[in-house]
CSV table of C-alpha atoms in Angstrom, one decimal:
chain,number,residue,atom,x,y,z
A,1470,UNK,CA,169.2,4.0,-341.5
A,1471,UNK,CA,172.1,4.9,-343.2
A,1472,UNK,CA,174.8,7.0,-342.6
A,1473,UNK,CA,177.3,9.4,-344.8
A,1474,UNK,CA,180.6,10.9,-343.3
A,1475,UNK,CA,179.6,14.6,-341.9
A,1476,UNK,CA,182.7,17.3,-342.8
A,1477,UNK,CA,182.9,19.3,-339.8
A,1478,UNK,CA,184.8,22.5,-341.4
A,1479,UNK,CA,182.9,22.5,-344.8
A,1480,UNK,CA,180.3,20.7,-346.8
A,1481,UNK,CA,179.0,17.7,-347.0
A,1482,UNK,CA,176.6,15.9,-349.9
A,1483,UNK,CA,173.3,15.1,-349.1
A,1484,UNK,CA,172.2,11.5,-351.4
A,1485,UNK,CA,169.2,12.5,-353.7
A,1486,UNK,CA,165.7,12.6,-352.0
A,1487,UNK,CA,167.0,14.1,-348.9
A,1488,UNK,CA,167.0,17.5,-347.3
A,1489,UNK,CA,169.1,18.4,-344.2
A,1490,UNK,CA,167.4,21.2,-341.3
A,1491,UNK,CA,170.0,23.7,-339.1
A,1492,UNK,CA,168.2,23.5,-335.3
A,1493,UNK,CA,168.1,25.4,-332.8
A,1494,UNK,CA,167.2,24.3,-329.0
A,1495,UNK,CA,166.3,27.3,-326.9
A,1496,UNK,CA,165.2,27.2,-323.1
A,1497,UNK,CA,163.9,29.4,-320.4
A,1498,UNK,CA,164.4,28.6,-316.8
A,1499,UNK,CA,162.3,31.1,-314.4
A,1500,UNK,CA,158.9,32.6,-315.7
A,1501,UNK,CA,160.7,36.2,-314.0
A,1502,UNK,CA,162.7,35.9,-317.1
A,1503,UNK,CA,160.1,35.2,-319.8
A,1504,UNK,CA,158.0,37.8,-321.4
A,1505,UNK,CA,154.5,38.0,-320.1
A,1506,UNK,CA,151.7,39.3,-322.8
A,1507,UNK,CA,147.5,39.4,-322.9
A,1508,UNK,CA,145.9,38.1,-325.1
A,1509,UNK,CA,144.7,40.5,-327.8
A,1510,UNK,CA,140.4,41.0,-327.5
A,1511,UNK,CA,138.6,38.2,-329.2
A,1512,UNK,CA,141.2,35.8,-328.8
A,1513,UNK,CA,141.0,32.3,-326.2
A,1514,UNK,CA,143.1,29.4,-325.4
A,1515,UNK,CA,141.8,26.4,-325.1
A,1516,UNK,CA,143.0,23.3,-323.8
A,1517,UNK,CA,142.0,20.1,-326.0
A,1518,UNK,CA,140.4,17.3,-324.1
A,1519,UNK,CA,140.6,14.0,-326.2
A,1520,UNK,CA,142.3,15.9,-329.3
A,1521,UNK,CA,140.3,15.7,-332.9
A,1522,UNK,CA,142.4,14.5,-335.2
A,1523,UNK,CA,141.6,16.2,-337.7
A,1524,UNK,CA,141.2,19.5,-336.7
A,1525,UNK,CA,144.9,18.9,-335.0
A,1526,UNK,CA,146.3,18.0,-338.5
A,1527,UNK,CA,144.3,20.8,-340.1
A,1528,UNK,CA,145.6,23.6,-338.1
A,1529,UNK,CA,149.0,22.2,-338.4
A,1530,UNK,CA,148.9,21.9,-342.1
A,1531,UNK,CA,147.4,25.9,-342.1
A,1532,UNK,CA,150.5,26.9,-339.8
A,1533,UNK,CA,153.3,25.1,-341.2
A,1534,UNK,CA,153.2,24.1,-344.4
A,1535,UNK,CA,154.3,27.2,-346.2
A,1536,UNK,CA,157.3,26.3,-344.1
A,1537,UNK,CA,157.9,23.0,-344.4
A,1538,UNK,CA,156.6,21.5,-341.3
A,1539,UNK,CA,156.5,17.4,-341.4
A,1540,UNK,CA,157.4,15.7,-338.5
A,1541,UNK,CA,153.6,15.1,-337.7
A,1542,UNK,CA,152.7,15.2,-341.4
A,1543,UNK,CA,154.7,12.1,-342.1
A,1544,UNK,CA,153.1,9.8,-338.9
A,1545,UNK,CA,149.8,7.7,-339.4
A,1546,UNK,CA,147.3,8.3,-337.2
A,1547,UNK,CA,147.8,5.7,-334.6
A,1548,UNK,CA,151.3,7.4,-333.5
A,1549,UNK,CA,150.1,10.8,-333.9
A,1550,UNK,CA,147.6,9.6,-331.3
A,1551,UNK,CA,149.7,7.7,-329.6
A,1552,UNK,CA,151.8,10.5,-329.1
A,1553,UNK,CA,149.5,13.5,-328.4
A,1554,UNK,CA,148.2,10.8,-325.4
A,1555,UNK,CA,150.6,9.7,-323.6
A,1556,UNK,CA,151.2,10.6,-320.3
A,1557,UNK,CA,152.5,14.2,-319.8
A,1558,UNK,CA,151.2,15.5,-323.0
A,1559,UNK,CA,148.8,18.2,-323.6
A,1560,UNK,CA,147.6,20.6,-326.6
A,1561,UNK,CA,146.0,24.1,-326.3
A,1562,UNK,CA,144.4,25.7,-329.6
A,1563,UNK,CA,144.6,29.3,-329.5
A,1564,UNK,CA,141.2,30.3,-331.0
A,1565,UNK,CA,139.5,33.4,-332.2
A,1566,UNK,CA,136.1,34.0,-332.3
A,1567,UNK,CA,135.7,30.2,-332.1
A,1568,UNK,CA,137.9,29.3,-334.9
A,1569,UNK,CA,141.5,27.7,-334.2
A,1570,UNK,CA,143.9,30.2,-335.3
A,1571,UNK,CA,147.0,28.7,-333.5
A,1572,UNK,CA,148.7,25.7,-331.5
A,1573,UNK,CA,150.7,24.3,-328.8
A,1574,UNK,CA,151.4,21.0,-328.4
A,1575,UNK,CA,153.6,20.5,-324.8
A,1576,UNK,CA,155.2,17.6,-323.0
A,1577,UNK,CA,155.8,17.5,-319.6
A,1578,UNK,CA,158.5,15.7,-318.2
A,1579,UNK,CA,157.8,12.3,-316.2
A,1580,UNK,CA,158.9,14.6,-312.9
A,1581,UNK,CA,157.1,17.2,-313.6
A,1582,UNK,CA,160.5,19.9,-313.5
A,1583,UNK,CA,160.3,20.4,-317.5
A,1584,UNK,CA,158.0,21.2,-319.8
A,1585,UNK,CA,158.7,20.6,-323.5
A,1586,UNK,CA,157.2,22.9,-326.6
A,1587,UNK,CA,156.6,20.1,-329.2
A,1588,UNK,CA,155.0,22.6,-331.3
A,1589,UNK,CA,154.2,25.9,-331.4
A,1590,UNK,CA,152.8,28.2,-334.2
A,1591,UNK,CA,149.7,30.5,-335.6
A,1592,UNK,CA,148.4,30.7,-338.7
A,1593,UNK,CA,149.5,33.4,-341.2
A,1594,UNK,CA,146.6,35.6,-340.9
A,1595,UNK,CA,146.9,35.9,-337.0
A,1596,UNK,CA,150.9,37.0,-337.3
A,1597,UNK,CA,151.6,40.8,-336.1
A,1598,UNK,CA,148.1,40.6,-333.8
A,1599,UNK,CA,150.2,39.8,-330.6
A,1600,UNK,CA,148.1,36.8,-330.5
A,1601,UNK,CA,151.4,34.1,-330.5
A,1602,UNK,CA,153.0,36.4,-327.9
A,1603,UNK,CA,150.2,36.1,-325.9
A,1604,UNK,CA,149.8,31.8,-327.0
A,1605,UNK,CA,153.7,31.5,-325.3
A,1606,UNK,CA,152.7,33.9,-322.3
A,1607,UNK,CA,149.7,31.4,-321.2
A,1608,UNK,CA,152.3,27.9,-321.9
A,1609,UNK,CA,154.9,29.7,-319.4
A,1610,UNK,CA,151.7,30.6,-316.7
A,1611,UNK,CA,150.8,27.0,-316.9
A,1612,UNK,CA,154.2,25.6,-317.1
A,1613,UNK,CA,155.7,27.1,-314.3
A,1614,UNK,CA,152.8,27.6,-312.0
A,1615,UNK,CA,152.9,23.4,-312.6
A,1616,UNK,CA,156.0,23.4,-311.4
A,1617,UNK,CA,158.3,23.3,-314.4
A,1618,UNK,CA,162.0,24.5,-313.6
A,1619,UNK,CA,162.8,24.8,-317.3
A,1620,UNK,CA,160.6,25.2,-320.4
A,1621,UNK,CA,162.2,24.3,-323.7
A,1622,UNK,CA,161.6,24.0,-327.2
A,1623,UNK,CA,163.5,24.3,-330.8
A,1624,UNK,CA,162.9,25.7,-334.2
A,1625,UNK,CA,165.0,25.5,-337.5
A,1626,UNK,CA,165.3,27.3,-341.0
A,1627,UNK,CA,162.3,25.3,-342.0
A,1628,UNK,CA,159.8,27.7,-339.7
A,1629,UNK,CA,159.4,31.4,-339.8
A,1630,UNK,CA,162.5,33.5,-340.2
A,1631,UNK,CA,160.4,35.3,-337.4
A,1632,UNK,CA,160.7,32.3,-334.9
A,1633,UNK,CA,164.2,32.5,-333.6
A,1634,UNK,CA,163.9,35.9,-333.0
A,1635,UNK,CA,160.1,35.4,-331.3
A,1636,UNK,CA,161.3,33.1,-329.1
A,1637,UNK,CA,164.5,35.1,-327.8
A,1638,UNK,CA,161.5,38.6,-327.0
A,1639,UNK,CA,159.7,35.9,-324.7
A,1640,UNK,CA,162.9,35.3,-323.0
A,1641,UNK,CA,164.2,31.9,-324.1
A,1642,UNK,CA,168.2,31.6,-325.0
A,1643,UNK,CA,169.6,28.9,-327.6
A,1644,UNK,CA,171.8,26.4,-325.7
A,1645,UNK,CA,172.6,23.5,-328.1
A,1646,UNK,CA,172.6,23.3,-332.6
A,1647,UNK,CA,171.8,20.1,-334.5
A,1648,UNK,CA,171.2,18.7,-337.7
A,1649,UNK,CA,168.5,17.0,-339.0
A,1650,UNK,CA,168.6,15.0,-342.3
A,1651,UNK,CA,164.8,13.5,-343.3
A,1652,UNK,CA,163.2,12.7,-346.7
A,1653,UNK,CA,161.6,15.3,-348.7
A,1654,UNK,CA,158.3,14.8,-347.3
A,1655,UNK,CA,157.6,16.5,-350.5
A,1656,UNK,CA,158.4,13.4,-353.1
A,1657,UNK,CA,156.2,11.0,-350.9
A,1658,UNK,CA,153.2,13.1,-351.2
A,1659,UNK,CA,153.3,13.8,-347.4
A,1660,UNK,CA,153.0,17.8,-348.2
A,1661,UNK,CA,152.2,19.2,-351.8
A,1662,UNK,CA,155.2,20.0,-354.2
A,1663,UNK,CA,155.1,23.8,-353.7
A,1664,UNK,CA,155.1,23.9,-349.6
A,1665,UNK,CA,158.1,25.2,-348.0
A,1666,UNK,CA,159.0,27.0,-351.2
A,1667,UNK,CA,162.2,28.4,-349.3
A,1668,UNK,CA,163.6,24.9,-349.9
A,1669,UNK,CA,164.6,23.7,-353.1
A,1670,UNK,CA,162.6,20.5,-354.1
A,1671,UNK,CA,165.2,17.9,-355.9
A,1672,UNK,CA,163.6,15.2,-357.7
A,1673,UNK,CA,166.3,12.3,-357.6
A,1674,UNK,CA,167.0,11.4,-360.9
């Protein structure tokens, strides 16, 4: 891929057709630290055995696409596969009565000592319920009681302004910043024109 000198101490120009993503790595290192929440009445977690597809790209689309999610948007299905497969990984759907209404998608370390949040999110409706407080609660019970020493994750500015502070009430404290420079998913037809209206879509002239 290409690369463009980065101005450390001002701004740099993005070449049409791209969009550039502030991150933010959190992590939690003893479940004594994180918050622990129920789960609101009529709400379940369940653990996906052999994950559908579909209904994986489905609830993802429903959580994140008024932000601007993509990273599993933009992968075929073999990878996506591939990924949610391979050793270490797991997804839980948090659903209410019977429908899925949220997700995590984790990755445990080959060792077993970490556990990553690869995704995490509930749809709009289910915001304010405590249900995604009570989502994170059940990751830390399984992560630690699995024996994970450190549970991390990230989020950006194209997620809930909500996120960052979510994730700092459950306990977790940034350690690291990146930035991430992709295509507009937008222009390739990956997501419709008007998701993740928060970010101004550029057609390259």
């Amino acid at each position: 891929m290409a690369t463009i000198p980065l101005d450390l101490d001002g701004y740099t120009d993005l070449p049409p057709g791209l969009i550039a993503n502030v991150v933010t790595y959190l992590e939690l290192e003893s479940r004594a630290t994180g918050l622990s929440a129920p789960l609101p009445a009529g709400f379940t977690v369940t653990p996906q055995a052999g994950v559908d597809l579909a209904a994986y790209r489905a609830l993802y689309r429903r959580i994140g696409e008024q932000w601007l999610w993509f990273s599993r948007a933009v992968m075929g299905d073999a990878e996506l596969a591939a990924r949610l497969s391979r050793p270490g990984a797991s997804v839980l759907f948090l659903e209410r009565d019977g429908e899925p209404v949220g997700l995590a998608e984790l990755q445990r370390s080959e060792d077993g000592s970490e556990l990553e949040v690869a995704m995490f999110g509930v749809v709009a409706e289910a915001a304010g319920t405590g249900a995604a407080r009570g989502l994170m609660s059940d990751v830390l019970d399984r992560a630690f009681a699995g024996g994970a020493r450190r549970v991390w994750l990230h989020t950006c500015h194209f997620d809930s302004p909500a996120a960052l502070p979510f994730y700092g009430k459950m306990g977790f404290k940034p350690w690291k910043l990146a930035i991430e420079v992709s295509r507009d998913p937008r222009l390739d037809g990956f997501l419709p024109r008007e998701a993740g209206p928060h970010v101004p879509l550029i057609d390259p002239a």
